[in-house]
mmCIF file of N, CA and C in Angstrom:
data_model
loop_
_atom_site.group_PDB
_atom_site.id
_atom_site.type_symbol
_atom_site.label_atom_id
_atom_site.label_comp_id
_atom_site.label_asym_id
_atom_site.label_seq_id
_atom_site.Cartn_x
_atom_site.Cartn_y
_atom_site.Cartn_z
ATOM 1 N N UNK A 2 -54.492 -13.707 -111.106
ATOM 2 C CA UNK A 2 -54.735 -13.537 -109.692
ATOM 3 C C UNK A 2 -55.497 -14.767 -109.183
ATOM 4 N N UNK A 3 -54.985 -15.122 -107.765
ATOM 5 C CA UNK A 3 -55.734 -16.478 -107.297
ATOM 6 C C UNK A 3 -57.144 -15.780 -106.790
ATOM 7 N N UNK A 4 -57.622 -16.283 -106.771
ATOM 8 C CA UNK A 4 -59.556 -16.228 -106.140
ATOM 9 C C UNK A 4 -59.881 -16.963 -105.204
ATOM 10 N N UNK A 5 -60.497 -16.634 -103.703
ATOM 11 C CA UNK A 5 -61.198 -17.390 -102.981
ATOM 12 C C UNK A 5 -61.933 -16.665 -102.355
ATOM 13 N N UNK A 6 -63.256 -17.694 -102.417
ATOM 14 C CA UNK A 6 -64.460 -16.982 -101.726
ATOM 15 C C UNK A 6 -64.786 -17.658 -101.103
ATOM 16 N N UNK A 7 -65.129 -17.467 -99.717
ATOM 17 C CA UNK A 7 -65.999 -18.428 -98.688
ATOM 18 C C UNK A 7 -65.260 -19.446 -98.106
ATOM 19 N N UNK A 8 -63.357 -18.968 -98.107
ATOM 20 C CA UNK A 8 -62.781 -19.829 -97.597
ATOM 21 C C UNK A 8 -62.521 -19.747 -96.304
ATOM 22 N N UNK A 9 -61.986 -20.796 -95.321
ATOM 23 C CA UNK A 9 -61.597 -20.749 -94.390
ATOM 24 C C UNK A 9 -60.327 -21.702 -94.011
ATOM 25 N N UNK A 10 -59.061 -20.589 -93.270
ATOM 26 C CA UNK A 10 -57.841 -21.380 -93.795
ATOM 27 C C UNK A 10 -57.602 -21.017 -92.020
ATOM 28 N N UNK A 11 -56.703 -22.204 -91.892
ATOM 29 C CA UNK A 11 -56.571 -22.517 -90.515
ATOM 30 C C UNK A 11 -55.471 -23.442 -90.161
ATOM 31 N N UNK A 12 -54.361 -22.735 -89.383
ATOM 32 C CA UNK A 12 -53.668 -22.786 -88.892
ATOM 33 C C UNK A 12 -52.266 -22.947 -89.986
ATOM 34 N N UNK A 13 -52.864 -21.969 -90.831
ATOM 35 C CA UNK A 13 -51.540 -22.299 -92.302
ATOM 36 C C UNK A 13 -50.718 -21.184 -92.558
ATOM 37 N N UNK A 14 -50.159 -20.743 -93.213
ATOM 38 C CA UNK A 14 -49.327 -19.575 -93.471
ATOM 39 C C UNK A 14 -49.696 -19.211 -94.827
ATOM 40 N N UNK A 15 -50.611 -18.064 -94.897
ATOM 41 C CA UNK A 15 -50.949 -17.916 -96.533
ATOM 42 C C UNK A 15 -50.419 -16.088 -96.658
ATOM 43 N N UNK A 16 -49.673 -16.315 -98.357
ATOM 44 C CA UNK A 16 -49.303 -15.530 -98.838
ATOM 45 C C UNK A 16 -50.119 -14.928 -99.668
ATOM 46 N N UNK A 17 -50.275 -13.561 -99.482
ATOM 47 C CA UNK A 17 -51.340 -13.109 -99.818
ATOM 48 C C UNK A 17 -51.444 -12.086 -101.420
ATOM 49 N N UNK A 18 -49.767 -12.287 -101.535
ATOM 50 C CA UNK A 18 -49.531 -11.661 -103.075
ATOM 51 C C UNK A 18 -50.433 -12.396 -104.282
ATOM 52 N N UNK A 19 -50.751 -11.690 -105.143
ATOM 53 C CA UNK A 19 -51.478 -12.346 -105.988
ATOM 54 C C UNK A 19 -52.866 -12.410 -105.778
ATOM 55 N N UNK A 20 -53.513 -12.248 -105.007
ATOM 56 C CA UNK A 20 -54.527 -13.049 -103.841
ATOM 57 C C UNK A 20 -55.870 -12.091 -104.293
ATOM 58 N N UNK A 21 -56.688 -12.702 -104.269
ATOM 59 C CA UNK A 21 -58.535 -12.163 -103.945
ATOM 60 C C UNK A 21 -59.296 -12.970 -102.889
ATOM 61 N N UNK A 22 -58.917 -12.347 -102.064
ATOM 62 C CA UNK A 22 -59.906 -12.668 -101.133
ATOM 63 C C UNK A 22 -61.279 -12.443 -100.101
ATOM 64 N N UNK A 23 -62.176 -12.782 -100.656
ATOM 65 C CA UNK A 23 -63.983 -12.354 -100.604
ATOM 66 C C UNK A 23 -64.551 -13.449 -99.375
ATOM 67 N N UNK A 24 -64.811 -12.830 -98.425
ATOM 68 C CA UNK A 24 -65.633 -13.545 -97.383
ATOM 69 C C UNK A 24 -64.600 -14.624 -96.986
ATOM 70 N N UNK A 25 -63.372 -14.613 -96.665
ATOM 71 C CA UNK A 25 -62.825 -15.623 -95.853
ATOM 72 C C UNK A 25 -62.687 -15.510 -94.536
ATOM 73 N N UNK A 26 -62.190 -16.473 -93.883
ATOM 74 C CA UNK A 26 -62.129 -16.771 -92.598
ATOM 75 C C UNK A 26 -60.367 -16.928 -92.404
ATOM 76 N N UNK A 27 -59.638 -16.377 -91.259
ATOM 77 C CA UNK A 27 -58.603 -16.666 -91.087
ATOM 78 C C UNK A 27 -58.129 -16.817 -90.085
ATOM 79 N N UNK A 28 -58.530 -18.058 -89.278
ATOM 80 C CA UNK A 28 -58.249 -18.811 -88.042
ATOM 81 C C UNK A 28 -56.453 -19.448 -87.566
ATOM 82 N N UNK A 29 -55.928 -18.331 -86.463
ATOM 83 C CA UNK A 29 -54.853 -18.774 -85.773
ATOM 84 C C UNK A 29 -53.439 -19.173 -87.718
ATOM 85 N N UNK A 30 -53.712 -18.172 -88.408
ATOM 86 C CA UNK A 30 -52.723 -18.178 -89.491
ATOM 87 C C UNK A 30 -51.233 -17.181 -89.765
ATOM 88 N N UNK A 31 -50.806 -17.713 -89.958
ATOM 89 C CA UNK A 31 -49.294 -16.538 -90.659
ATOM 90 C C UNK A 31 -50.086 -15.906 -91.915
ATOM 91 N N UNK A 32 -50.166 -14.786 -91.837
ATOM 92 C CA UNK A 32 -50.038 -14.010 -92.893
ATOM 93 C C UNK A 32 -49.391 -13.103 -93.720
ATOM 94 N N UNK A 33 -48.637 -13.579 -94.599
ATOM 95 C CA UNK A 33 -47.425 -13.192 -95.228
ATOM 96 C C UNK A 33 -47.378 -11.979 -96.634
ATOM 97 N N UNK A 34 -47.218 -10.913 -96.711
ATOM 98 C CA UNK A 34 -47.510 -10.594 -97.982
ATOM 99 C C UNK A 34 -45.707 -10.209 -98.506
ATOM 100 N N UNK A 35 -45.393 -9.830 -99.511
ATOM 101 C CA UNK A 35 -44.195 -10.130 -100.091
ATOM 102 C C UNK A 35 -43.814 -8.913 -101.198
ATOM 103 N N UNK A 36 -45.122 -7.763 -101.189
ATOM 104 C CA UNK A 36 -45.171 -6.791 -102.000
ATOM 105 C C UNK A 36 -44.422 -7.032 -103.740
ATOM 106 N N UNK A 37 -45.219 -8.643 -103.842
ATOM 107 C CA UNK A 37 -44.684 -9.054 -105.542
ATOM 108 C C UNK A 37 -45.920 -9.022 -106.075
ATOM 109 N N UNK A 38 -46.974 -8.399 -105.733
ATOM 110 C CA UNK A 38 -48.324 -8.142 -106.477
ATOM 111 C C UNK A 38 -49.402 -7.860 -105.874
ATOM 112 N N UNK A 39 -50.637 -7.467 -106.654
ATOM 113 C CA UNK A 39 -51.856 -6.889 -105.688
ATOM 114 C C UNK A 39 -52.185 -8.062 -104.838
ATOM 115 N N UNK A 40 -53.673 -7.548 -103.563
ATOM 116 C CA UNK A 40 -54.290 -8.194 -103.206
ATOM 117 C C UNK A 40 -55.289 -7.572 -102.626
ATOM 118 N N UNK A 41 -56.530 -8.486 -103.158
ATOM 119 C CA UNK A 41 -57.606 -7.528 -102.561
ATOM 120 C C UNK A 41 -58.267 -9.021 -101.703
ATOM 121 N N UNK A 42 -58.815 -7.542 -100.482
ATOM 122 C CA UNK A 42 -59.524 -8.530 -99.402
ATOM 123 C C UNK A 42 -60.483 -7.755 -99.049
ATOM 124 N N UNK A 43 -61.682 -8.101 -99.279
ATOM 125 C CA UNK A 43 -63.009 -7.616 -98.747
ATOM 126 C C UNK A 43 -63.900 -9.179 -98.304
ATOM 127 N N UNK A 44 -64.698 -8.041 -96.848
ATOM 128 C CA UNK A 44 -65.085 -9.074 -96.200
ATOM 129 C C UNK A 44 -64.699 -9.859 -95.144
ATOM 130 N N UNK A 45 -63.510 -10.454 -95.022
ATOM 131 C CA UNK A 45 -62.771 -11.284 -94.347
ATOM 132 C C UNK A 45 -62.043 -10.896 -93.346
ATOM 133 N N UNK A 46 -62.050 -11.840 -92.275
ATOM 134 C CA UNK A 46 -61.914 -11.896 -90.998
ATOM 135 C C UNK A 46 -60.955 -12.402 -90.632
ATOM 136 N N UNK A 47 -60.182 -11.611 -89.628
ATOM 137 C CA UNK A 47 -58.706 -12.691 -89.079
ATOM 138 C C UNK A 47 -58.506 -12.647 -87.421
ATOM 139 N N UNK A 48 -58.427 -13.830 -87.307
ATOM 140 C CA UNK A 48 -59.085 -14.102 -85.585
ATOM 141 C C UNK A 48 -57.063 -14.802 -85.135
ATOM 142 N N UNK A 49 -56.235 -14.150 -84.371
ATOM 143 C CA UNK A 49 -55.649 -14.136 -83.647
ATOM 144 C C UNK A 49 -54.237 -15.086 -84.942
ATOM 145 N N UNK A 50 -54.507 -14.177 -85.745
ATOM 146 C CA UNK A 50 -53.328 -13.892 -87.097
ATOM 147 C C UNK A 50 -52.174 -13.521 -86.456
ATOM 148 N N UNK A 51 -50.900 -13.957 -86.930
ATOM 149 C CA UNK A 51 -49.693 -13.366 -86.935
ATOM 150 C C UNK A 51 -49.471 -12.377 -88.540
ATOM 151 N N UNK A 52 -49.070 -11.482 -88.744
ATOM 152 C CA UNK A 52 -48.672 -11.038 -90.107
ATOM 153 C C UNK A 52 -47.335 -10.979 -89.933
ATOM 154 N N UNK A 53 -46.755 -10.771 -91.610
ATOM 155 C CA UNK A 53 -45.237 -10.864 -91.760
ATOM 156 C C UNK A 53 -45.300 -10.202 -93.011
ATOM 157 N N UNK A 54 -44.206 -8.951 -92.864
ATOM 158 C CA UNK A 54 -44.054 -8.799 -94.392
ATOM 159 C C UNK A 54 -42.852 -9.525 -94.575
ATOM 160 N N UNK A 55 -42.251 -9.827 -95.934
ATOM 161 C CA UNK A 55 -41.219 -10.825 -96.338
ATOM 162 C C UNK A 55 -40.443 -10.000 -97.565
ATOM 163 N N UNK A 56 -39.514 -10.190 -98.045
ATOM 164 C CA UNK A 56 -39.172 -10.091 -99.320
ATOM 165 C C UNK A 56 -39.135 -8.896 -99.533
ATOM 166 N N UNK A 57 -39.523 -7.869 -100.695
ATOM 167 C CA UNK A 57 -39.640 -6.944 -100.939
ATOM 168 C C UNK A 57 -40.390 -5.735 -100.418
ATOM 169 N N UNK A 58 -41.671 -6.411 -99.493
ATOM 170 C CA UNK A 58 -42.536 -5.370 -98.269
ATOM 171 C C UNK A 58 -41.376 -5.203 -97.648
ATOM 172 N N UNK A 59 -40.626 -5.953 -96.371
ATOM 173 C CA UNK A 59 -39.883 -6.253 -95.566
ATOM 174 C C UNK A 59 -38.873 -5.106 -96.157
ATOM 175 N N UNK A 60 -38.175 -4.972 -97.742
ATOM 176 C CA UNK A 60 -36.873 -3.922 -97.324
ATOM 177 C C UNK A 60 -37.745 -2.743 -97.864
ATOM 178 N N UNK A 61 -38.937 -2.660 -98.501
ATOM 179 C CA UNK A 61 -39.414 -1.504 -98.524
ATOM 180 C C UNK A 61 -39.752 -0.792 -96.647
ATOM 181 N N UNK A 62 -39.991 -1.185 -96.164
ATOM 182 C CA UNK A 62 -40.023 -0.596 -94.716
ATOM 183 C C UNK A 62 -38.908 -0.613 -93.906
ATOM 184 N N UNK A 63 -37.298 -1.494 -94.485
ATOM 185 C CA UNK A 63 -35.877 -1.046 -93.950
ATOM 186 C C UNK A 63 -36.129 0.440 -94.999
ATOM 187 N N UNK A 64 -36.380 0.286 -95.927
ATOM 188 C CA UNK A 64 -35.827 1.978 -96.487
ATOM 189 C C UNK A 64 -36.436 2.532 -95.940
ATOM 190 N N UNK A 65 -37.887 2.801 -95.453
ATOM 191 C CA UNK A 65 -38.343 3.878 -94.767
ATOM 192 C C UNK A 65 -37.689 4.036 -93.738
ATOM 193 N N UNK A 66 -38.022 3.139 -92.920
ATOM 194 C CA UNK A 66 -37.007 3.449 -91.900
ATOM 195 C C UNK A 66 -35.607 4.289 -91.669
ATOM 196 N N UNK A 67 -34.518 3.774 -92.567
ATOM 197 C CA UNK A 67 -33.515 4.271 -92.828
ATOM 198 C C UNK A 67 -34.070 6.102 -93.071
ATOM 199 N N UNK A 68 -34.915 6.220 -94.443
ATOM 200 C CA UNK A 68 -34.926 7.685 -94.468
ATOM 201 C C UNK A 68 -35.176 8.611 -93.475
ATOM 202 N N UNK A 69 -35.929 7.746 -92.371
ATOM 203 C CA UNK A 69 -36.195 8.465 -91.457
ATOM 204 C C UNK A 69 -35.399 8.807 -90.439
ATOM 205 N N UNK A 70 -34.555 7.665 -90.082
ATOM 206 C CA UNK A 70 -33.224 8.126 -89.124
ATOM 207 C C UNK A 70 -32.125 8.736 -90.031
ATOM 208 N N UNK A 71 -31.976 8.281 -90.435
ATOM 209 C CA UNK A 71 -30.622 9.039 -91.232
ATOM 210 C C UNK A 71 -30.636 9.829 -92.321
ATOM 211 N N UNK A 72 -31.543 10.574 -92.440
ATOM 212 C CA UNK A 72 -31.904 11.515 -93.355
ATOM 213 C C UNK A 72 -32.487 13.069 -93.059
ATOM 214 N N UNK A 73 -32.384 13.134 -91.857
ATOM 215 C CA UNK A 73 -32.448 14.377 -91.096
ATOM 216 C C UNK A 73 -33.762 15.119 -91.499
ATOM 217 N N UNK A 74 -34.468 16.100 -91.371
ATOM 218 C CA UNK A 74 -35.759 16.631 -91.460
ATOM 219 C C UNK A 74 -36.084 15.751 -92.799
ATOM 220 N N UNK A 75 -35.406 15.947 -93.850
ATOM 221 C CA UNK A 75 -36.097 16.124 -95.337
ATOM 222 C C UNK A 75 -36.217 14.365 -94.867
ATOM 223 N N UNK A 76 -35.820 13.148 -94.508
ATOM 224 C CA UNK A 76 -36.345 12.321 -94.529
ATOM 225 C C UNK A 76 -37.724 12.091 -93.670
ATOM 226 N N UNK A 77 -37.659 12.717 -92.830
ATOM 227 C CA UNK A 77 -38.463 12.324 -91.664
ATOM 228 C C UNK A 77 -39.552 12.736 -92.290
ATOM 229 N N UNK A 78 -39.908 14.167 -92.756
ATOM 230 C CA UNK A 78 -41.045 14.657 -93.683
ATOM 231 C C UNK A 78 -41.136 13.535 -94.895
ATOM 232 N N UNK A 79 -40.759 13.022 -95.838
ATOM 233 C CA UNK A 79 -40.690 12.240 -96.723
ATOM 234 C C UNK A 79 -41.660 11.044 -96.177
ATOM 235 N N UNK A 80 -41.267 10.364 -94.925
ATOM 236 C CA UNK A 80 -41.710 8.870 -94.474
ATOM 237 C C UNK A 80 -43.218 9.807 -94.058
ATOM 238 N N UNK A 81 -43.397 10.767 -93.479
ATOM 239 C CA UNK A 81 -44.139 11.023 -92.398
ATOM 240 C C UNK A 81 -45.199 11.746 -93.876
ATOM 241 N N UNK A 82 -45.269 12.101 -94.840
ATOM 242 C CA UNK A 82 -46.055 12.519 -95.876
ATOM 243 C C UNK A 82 -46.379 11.105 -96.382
ATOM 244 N N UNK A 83 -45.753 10.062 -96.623
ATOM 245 C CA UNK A 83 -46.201 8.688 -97.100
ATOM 246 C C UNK A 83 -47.257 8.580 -96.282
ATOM 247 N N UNK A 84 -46.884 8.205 -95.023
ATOM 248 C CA UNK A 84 -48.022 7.508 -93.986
ATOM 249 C C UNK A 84 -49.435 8.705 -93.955
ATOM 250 N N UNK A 85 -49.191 9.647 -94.263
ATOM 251 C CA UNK A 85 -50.684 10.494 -94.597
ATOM 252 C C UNK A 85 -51.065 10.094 -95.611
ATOM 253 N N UNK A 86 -50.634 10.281 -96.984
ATOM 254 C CA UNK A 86 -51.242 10.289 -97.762
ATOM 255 C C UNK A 86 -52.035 8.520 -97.794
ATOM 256 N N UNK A 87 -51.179 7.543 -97.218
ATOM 257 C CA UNK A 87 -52.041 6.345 -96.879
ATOM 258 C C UNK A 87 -52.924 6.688 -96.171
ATOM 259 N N UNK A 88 -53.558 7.339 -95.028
ATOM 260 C CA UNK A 88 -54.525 7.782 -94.208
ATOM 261 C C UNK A 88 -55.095 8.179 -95.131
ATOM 262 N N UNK A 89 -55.159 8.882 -95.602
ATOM 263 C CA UNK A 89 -56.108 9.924 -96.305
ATOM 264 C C UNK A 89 -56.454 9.286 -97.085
ATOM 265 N N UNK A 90 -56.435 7.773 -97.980
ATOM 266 C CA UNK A 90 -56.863 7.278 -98.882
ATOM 267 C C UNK A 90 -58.037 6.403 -98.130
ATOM 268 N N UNK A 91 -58.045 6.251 -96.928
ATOM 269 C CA UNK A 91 -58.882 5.460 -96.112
ATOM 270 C C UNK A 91 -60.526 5.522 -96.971
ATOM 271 N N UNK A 92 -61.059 4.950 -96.980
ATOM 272 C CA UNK A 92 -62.288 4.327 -97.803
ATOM 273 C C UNK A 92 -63.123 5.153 -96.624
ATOM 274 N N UNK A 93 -64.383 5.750 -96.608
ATOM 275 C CA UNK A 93 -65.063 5.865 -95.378
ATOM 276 C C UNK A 93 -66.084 4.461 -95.505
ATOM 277 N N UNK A 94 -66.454 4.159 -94.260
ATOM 278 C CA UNK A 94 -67.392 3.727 -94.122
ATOM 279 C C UNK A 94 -68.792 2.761 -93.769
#
């Protein structure tokens, strides 16, 4: 896993697979993740960011999608139990 602490990245496009990121700064950046590995971010700040998922995030959310239109109740419950159980993992605090 890459490591940065106390960085500040500006005006770049950073991919965030792989990634640790502790106390950064993220000034006017693309932020890309690609769901090809963890990333942890504590601390850090993103001041007028674009995000992008790419790659494998990107068709993981065509399939949700899809289950949800074209999959009649049992999909719609399926997508709509994902997005809780992400809520419900929410950290308090």
């Amino acid at each position: 896993m890459n490591e940065f602490s106390n960085c500040t990245f500006t005006g770049q496009t950073v991919r965030l697979d792989h990634g640790k990121y502790t106390d950064c700064i993220f000034q006017s950046c693309t932020i890309e993740y690609g769901g090809e590995g963890p990333i942890t971010l504590v601390g850090c700040t993103f001041n007028q960011c674009a995000w992008k998922l790419v790659g494998a995030a990107i068709n993981t959310i065509a399939f949700l999608r899809t289950m949800y239109s074209s999959m009649g109740e049992f999909g719609e419950q399926m997508v709509e139990s994902t997005f809780n159980s992400i809520k419900a993992s929410k950290r308090p605090v």
